[in-house]
Tab-separated table of C-alpha atoms and ligand atoms in Angstrom:
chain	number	residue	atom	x	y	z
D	1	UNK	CA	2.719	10.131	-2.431
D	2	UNK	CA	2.413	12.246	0.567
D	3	UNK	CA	4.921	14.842	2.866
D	4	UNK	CA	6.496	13.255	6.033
D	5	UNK	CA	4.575	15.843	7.941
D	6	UNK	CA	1.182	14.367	6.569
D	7	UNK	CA	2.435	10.642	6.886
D	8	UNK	CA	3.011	11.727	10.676
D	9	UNK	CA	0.251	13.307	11.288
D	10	UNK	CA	-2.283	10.732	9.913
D	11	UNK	CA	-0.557	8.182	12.213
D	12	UNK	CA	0.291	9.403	15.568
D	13	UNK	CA	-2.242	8.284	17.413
D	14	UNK	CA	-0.728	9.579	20.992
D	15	UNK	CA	-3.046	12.009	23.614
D	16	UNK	CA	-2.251	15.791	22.332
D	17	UNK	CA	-1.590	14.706	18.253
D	18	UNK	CA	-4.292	15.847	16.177
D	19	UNK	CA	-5.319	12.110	14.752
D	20	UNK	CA	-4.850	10.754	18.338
D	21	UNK	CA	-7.092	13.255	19.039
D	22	UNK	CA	-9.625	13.032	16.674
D	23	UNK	CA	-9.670	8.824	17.362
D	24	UNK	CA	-10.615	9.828	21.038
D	25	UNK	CA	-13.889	11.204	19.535
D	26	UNK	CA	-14.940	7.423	18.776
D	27	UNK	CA	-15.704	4.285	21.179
D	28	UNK	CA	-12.946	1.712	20.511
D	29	UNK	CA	-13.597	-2.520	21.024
D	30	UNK	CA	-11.269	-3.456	23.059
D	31	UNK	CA	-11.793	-6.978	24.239
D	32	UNK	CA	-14.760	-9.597	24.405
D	33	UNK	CA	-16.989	-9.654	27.521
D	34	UNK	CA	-16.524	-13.445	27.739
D	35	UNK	CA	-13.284	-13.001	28.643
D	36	UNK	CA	-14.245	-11.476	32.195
D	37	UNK	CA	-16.085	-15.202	32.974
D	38	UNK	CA	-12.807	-16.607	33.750
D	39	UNK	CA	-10.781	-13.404	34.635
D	40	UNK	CA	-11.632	-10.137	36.086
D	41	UNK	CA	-8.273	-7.979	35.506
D	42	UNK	CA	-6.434	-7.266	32.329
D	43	UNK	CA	-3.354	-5.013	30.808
D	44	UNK	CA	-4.878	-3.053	28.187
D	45	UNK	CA	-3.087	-0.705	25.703
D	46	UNK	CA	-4.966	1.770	23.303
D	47	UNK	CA	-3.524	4.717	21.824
D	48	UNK	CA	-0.343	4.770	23.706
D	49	UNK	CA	-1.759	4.692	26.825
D	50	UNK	CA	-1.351	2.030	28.998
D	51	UNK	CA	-4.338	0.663	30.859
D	52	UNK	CA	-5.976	-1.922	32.994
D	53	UNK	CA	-9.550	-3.141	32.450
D	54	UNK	CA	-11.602	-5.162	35.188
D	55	UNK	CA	-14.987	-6.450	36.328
D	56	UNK	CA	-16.332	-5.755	39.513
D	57	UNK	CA	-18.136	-8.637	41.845
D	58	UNK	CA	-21.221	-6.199	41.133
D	59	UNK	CA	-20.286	-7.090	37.379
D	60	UNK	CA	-19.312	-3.347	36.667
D	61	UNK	CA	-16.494	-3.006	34.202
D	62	UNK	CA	-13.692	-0.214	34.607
D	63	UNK	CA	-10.717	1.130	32.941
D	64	UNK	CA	-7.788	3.008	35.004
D	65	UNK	CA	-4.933	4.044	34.739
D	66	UNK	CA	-2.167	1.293	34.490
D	67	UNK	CA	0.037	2.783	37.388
D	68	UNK	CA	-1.570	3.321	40.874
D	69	UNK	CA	-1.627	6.718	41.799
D	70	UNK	CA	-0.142	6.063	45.313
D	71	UNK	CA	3.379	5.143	44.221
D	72	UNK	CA	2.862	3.857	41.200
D	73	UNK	CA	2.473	-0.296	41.556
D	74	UNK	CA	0.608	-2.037	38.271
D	75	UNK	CA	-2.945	-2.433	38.802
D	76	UNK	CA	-3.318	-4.944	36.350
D	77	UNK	CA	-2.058	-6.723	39.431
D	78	UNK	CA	-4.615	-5.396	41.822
D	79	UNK	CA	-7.800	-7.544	42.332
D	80	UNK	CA	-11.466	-6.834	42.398
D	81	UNK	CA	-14.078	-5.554	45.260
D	82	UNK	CA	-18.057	-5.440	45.022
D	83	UNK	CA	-17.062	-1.984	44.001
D	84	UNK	CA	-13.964	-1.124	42.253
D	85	UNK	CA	-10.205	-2.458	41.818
D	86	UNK	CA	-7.664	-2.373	44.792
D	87	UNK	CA	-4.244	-1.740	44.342
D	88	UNK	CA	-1.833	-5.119	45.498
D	89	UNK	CA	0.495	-2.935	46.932
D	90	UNK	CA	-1.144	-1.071	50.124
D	91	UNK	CA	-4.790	-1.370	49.655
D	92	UNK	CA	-6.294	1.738	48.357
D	93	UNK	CA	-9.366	1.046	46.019
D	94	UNK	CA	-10.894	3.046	42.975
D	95	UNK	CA	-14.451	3.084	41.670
D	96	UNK	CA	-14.676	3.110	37.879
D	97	UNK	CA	-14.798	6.590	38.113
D	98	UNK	CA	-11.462	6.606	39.369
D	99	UNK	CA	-12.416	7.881	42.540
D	100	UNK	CA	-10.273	6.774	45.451
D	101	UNK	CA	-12.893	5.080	47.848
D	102	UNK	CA	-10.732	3.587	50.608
D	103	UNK	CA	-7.290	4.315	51.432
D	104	UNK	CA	-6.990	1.305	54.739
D	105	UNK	CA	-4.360	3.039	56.491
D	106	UNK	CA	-5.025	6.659	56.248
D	107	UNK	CA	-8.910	5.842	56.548
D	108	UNK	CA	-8.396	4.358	59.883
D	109	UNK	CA	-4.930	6.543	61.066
D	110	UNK	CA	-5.895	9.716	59.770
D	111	UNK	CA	-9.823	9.864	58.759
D	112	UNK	CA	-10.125	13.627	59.579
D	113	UNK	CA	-7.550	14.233	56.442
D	114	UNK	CA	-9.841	13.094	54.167
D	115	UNK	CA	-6.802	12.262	52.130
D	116	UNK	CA	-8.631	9.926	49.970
D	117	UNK	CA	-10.932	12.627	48.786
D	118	UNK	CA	-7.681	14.218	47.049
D	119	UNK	CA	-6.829	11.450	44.849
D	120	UNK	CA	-8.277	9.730	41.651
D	121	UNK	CA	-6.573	7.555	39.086
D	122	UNK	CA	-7.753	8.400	35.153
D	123	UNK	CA	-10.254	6.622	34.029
D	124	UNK	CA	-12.525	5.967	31.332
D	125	UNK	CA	-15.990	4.730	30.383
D	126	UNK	CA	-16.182	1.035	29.279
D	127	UNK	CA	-19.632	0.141	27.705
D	128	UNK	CA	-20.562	-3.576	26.654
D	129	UNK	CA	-22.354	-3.999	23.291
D	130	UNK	CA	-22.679	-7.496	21.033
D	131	UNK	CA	-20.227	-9.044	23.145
D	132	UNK	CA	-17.783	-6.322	22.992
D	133	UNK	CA	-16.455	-3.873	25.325
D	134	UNK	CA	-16.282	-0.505	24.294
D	135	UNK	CA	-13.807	2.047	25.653
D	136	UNK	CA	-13.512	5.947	25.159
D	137	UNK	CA	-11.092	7.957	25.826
D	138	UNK	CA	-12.139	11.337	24.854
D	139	UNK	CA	-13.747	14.333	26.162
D	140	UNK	CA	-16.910	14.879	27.069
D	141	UNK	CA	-19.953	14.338	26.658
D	142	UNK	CA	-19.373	10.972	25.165
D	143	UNK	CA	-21.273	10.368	22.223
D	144	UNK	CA	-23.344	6.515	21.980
D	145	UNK	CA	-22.218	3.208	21.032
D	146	UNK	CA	-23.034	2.766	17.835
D	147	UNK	CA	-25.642	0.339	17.847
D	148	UNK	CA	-24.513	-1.529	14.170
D	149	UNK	CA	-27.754	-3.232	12.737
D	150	UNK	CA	-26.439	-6.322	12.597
D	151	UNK	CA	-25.820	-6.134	16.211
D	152	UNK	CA	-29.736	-7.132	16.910
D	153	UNK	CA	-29.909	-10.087	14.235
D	154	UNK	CA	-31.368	-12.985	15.183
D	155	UNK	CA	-29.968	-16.736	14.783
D	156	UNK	CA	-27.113	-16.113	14.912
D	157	UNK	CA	-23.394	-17.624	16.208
D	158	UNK	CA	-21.018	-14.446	16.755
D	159	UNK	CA	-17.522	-14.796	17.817
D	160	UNK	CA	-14.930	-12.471	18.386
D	161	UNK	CA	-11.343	-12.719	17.053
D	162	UNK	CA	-8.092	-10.592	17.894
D	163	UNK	CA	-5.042	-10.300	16.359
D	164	UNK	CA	-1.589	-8.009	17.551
D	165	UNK	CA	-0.137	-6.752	14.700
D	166	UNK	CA	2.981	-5.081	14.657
D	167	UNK	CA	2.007	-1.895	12.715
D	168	UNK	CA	0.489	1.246	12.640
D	169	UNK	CA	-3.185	1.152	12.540
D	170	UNK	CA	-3.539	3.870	9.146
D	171	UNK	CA	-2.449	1.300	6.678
D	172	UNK	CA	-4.622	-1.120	7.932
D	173	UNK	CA	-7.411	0.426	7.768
D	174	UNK	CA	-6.459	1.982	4.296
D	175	UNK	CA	-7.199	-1.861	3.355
D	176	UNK	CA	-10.795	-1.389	4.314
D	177	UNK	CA	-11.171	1.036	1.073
D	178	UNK	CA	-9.352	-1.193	-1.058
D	179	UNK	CA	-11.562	-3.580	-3.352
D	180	UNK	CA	-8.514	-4.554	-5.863
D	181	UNK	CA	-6.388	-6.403	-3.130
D	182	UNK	CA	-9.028	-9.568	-2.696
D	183	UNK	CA	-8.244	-10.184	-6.448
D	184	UNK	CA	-4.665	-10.534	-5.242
D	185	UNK	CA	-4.032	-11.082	-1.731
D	186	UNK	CA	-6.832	-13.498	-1.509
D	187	UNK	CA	-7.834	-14.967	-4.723
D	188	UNK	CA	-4.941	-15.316	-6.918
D	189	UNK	CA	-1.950	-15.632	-4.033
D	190	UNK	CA	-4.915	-17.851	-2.364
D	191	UNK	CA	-5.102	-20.404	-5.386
D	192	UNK	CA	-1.137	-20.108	-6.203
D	193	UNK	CA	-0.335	-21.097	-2.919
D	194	UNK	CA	-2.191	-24.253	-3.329
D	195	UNK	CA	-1.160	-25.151	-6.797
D	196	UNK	CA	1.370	-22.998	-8.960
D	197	UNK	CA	-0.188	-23.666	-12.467
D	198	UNK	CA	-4.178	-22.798	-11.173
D	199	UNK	CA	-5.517	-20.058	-12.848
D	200	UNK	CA	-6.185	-16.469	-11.668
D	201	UNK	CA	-9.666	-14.793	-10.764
D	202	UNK	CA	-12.027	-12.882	-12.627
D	203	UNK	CA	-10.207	-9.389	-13.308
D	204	UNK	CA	-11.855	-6.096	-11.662
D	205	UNK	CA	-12.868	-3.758	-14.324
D	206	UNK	CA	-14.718	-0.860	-12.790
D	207	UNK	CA	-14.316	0.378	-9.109
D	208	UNK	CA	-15.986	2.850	-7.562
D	209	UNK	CA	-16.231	4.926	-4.306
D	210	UNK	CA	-19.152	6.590	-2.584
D	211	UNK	CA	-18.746	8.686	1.096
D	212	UNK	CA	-22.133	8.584	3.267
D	213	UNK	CA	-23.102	9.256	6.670
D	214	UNK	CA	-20.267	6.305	7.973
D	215	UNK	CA	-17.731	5.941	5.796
D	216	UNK	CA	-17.225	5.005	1.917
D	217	UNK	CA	-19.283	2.103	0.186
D	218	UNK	CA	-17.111	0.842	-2.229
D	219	UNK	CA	-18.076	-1.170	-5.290
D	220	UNK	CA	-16.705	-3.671	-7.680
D	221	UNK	CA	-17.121	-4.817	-10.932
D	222	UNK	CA	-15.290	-8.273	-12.082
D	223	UNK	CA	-15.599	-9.869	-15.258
D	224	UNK	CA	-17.948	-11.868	-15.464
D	225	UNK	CA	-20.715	-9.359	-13.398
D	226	UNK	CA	-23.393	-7.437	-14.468
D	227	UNK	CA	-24.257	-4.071	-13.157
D	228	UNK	CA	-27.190	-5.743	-10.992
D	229	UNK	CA	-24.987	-7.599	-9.214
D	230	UNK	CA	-25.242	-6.678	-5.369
D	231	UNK	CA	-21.274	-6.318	-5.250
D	232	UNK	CA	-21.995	-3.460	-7.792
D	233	UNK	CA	-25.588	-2.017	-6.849
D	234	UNK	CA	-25.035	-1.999	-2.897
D	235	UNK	CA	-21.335	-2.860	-2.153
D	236	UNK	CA	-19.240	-2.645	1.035
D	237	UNK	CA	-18.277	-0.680	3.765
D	238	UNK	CA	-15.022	1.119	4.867
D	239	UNK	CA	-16.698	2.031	8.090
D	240	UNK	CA	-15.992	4.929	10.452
D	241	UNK	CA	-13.442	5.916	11.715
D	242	UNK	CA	-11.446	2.153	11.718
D	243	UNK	CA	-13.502	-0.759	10.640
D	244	UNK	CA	-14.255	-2.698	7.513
D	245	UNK	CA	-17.746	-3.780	7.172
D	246	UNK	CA	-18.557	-6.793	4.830
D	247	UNK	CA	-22.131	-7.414	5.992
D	248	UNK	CA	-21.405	-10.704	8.238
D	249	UNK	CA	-18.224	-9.320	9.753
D	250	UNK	CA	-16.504	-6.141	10.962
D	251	UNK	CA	-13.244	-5.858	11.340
D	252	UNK	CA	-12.168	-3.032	13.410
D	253	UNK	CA	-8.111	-1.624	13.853
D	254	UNK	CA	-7.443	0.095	16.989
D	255	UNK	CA	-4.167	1.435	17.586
D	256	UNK	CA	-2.523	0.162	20.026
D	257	UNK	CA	0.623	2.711	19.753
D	258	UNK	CA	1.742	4.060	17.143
D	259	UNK	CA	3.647	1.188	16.112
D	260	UNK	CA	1.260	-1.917	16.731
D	261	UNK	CA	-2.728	-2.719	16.366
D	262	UNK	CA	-5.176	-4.833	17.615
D	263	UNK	CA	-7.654	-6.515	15.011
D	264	UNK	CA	-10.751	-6.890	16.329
D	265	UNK	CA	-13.131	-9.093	14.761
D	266	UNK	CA	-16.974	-9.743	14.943
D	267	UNK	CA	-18.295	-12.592	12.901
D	268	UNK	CA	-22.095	-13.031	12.561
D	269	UNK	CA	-23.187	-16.556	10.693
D	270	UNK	CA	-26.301	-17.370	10.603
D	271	UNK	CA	-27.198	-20.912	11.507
D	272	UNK	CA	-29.051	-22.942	8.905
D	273	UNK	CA	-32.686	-22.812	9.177
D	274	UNK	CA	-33.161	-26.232	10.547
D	275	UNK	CA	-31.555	-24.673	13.134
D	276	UNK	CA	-33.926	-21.974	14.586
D	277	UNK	CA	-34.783	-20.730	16.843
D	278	UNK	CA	-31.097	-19.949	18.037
D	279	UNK	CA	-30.114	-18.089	21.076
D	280	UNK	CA	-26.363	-17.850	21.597
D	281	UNK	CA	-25.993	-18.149	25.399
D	282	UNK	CA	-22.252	-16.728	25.355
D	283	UNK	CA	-20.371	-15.063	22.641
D	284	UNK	CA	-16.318	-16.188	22.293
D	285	UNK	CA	-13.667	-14.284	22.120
D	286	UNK	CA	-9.919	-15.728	21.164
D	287	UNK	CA	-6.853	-14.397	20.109
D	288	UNK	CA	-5.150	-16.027	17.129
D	289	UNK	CA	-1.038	-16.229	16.366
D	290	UNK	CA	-0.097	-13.791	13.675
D	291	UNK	CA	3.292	-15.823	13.533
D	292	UNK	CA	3.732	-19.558	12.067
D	293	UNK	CA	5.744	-21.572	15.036
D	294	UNK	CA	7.709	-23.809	12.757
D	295	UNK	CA	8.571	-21.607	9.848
D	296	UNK	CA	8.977	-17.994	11.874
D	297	UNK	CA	7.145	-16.472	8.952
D	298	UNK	CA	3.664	-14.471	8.945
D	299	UNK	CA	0.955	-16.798	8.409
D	300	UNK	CA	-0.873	-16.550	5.031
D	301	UNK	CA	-3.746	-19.708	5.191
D	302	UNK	CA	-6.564	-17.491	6.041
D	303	UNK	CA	-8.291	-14.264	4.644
D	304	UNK	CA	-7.108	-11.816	7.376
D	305	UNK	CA	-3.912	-12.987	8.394
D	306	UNK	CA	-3.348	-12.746	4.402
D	307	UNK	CA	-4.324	-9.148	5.273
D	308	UNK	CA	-2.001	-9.310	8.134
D	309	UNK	CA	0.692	-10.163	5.970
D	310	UNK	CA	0.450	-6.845	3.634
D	311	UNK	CA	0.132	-4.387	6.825
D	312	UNK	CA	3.384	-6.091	8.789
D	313	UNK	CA	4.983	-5.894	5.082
D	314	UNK	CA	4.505	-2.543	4.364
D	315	UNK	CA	6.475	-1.451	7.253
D	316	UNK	CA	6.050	-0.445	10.762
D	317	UNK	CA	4.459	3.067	9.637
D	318	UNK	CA	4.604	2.740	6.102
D	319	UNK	CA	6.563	5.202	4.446
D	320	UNK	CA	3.976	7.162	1.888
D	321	UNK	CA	6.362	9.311	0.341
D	322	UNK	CA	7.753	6.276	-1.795
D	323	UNK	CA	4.006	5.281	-2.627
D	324	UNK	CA	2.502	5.752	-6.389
D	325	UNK	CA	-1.267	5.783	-5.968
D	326	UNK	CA	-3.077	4.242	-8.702
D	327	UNK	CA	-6.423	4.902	-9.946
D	328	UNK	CA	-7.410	2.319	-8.228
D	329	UNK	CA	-6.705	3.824	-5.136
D	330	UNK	CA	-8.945	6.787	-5.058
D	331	UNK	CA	-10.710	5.739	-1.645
D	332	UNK	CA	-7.408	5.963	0.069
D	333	UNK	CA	-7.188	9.016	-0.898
D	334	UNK	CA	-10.861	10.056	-0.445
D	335	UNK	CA	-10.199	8.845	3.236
D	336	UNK	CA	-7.024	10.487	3.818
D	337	UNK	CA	-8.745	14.219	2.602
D	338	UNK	CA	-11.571	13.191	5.155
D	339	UNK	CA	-9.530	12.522	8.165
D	340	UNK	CA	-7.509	16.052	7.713
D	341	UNK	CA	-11.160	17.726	7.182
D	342	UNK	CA	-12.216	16.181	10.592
D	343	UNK	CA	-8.819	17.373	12.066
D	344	UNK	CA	-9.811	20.545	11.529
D	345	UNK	CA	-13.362	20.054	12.488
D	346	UNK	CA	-12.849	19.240	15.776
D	347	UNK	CA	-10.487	21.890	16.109
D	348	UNK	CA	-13.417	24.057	15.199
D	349	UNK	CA	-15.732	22.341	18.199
D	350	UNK	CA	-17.509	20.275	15.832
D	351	UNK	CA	-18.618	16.488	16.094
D	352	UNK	CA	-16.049	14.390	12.904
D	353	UNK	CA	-17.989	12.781	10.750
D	354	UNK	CA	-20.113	9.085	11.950
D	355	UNK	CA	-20.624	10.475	15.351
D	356	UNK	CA	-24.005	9.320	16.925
D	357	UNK	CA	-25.570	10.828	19.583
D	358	UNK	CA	-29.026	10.459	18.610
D	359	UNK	CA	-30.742	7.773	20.976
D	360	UNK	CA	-33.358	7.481	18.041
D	361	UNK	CA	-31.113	7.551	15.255
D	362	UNK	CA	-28.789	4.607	17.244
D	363	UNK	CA	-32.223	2.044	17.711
D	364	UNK	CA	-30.601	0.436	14.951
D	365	UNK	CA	-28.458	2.069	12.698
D	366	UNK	CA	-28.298	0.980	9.061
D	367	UNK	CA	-26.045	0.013	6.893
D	368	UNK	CA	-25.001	-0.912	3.250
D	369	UNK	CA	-25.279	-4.639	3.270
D	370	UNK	CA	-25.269	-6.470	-0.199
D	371	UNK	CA	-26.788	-10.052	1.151
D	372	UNK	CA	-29.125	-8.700	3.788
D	373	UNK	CA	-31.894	-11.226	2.623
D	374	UNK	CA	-29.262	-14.355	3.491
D	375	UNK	CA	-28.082	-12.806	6.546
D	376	UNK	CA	-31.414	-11.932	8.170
D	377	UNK	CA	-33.849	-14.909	6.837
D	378	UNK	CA	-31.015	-17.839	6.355
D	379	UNK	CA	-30.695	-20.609	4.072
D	380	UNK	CA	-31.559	-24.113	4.617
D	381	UNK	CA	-28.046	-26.465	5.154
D	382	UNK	CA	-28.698	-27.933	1.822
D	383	UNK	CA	-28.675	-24.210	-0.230
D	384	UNK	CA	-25.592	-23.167	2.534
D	385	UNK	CA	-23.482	-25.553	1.156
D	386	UNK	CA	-24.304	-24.801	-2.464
D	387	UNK	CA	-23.932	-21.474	-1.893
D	388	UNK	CA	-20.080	-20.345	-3.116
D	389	UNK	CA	-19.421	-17.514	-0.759
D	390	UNK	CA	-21.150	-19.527	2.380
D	391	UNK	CA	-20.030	-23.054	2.086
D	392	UNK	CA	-16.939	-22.753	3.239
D	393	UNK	CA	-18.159	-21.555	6.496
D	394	UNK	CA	-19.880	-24.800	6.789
D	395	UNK	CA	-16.643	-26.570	6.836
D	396	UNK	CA	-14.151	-23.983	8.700
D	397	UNK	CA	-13.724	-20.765	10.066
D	398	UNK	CA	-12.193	-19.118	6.970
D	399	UNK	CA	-11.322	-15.808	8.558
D	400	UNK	CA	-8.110	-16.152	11.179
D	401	UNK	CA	-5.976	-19.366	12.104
D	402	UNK	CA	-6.218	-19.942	15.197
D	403	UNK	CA	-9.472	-20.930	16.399
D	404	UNK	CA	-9.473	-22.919	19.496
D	405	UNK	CA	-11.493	-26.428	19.754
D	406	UNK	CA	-13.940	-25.258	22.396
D	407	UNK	CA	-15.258	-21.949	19.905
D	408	UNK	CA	-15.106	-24.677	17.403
D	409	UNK	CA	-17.515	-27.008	19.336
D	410	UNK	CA	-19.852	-24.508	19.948
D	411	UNK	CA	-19.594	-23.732	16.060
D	412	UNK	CA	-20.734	-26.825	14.843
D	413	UNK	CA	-23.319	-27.106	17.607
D	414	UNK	CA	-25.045	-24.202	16.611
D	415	UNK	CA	-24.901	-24.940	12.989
D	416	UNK	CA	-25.732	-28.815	13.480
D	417	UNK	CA	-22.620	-29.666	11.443
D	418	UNK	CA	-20.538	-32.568	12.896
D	419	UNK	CA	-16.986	-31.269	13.912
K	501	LIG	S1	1.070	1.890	45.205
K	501	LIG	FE1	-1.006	1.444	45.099
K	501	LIG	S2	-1.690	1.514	47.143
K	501	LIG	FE2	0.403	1.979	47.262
K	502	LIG	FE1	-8.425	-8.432	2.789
């Protein structure tokens, strides 16, 4: 259970609140850089603040301000130069600095008032990295990217899957530290869905929770395993400061707001090896319904919008002084007592906790991966579909509903399945 002033202040992720603050310190994902082939302007909310994101004809990508600084039109409305995004309404165009470079009717009526030298619109650095762009919204200097190891594997199909979901960010990402719900949520309600009489999962027995350098490893013990099981020796990551890592995927939360969040999702499978050499020329991104059409209820067919389903239910901000933490819960807590330390760490001047600003360090940066072997030298089709946690992904993408036939295509292509 925690005080209303703690539940508040883990949550508010607004400019000037001390976790809003602290989330500036990180680069967010905010879309996929496929989505700039078709379109080159795009509303964009993070944190509260709303936003517009755009490529340039010199293939630069910005992100301003929402509202024009001249009287206020929407530049997600505007449209593109060589350099920079012009406002629709009377023509003045930023860089993605937000410098004001051209101003058509003061430039020409009045150039000795430099008036465009006065003005800039906010905005913020956008960085593309494994088909994602990267925003951050903090002070600087900027720290880098992180440059995730599996970022650089080879043979590869990634795609990229978002979700809205209409609740604060904290309690979804307080699923990333919490083994015990995949018994439940996706196992056993997984199985009882499909027939009411099947019988449940191997029980958990033994959790346990481990901080390092970005985040908390967590490790589980079902009946059934032995200690030497790679679920139990290695584990998986709740990954700094809003991403699960399970060692093909990350799923990241960003807050929108305070009251909504977009799931991002990178999924790495690695083609068969009858398949190699792979080079993906173009890394999808799509957006999948949270909401089933027909029935008006959350849908609960795949893993995450399973996921989904707990985060929505728990409320819009959860209410945590009506919680009773379990045992079981310890790395909720563990993450909670973290976030409050780097509250008052920044307040202190110092860098929170998985910062990188080492070029060396970020090369490649590590992480806890329990299948590494699989995942960097593949399997051949015929030990894929044997395998139980990978032969699923031979038939469908298990992840989010949603996926659209084209990403599909492309799927089975790479993976020389037939669709
Ligand atoms: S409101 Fe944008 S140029 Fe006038
Ligand atoms: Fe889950």
């Amino acid at each position: 259970m925690l005080e209303p002033a703690k539940n508040e202040l883990l949550t508010q992720v607004s400019r000037g609140t001390p976790m809003g603050d602290l989330l500036r310190r990180y680069w967010m994902p905010i879309a996929a850089v496929s989505e700039f082939d078709t379109e080159s302007v795009k509303p964009v909310r993070i944190m509260g603040e709303d936003l517009t994101l755009y490529k340039d004809m010199n293939g630069t990508f910005g992100l301003v301000d929402r509202h024009c600084p001249h009287r206020s039109a929407d530049m997600s409305y505007g449209f593109v130069e060589q350099c920079g995004l012009r406002c629709n309404y009377h023509g003045w165009l930023f860089d993605q600095e937000g410098r004001c470079i051209e101003q058509p009717y003061e430039d020409v009526a009045h150039p000795e008032a430099h008036f465009r030298d006065k003005i800039r619109i906010k905005a913020y650095p956008v960085e593309a990295q494994a088909g994602l762009l990267w925003a951050y919204l903090g002070p600087q200097p900027a720290p880098l990217v992180p440059n995730w190891e599996p970022f650089s594997w080879k043979n590869g199909f990634v795609q990229i899957v978002f979700a809205d979901v209409p609740c604060n960010w904290f309690q979804c990402q307080e699923n990333s530290v919490d083994p015990l719900h995949f018994e439940w949520m996706h196992m056993n309600w997984s199985v009882r869905l499909a027939d009411q009489g099947a019988k449940y999962s191997p029980r958990h027995l033994k959790l346990a929770f481990d901080e390092f350098d970005y985040g908390i490893v967590y490790r589980r013990i079902r009946e059934g395993m032995s200690e030497e099981d790679p679920l139990w020796k290695v584990g998986r990551v709740c990954l700094w400061p809003n991403a699960l890592f399970t060692g093909d995927h990350f799923e990241w939360r960003v807050p929108i707001d305070d009251q909504n969040t977009l799931s991002v999702t990178w999924c790495f499978t690695r083609v068969p090896k009858e398949r190699e050499p792979f080079v993906q020329e173009r890394i999808p991104g799509w957006r999948g319904a949270v909401v089933d059409a027909e029935t008006g209820r959350w849908i609960s067919s795949h893993v995450m919008n399973q996921d989904f389903v707990a985060w929505i239910g728990q409320g819009t901000v959860t209410d945590r002084t009506r919680e009773h933490l379990g045992t079981s819960d310890a790395g909720i807590i563990m993450m909670r007592q973290r976030f409050l330390k780097d509250i008052e760490a920044i307040a202190r001047g110092e860098d929170p906790k998985a910062t990188i600003r080492d070029q060396e360090t970020n090369r490649c940066v590590a992480l806890p991966i329990a299948d590494r072997k699989r995942l960097v030298d593949g399997l051949t089709i015929e030990e894929m579909s044997r395998h139980p946690m990978v032969a699923g992904q031979l038939k469908d993408y298990i992840f989010q509903a949603g996926q659209p036939i084209e990403v599909r295509a492309a799927y089975a292509a790479a993976m020389g399945i037939r669709d």
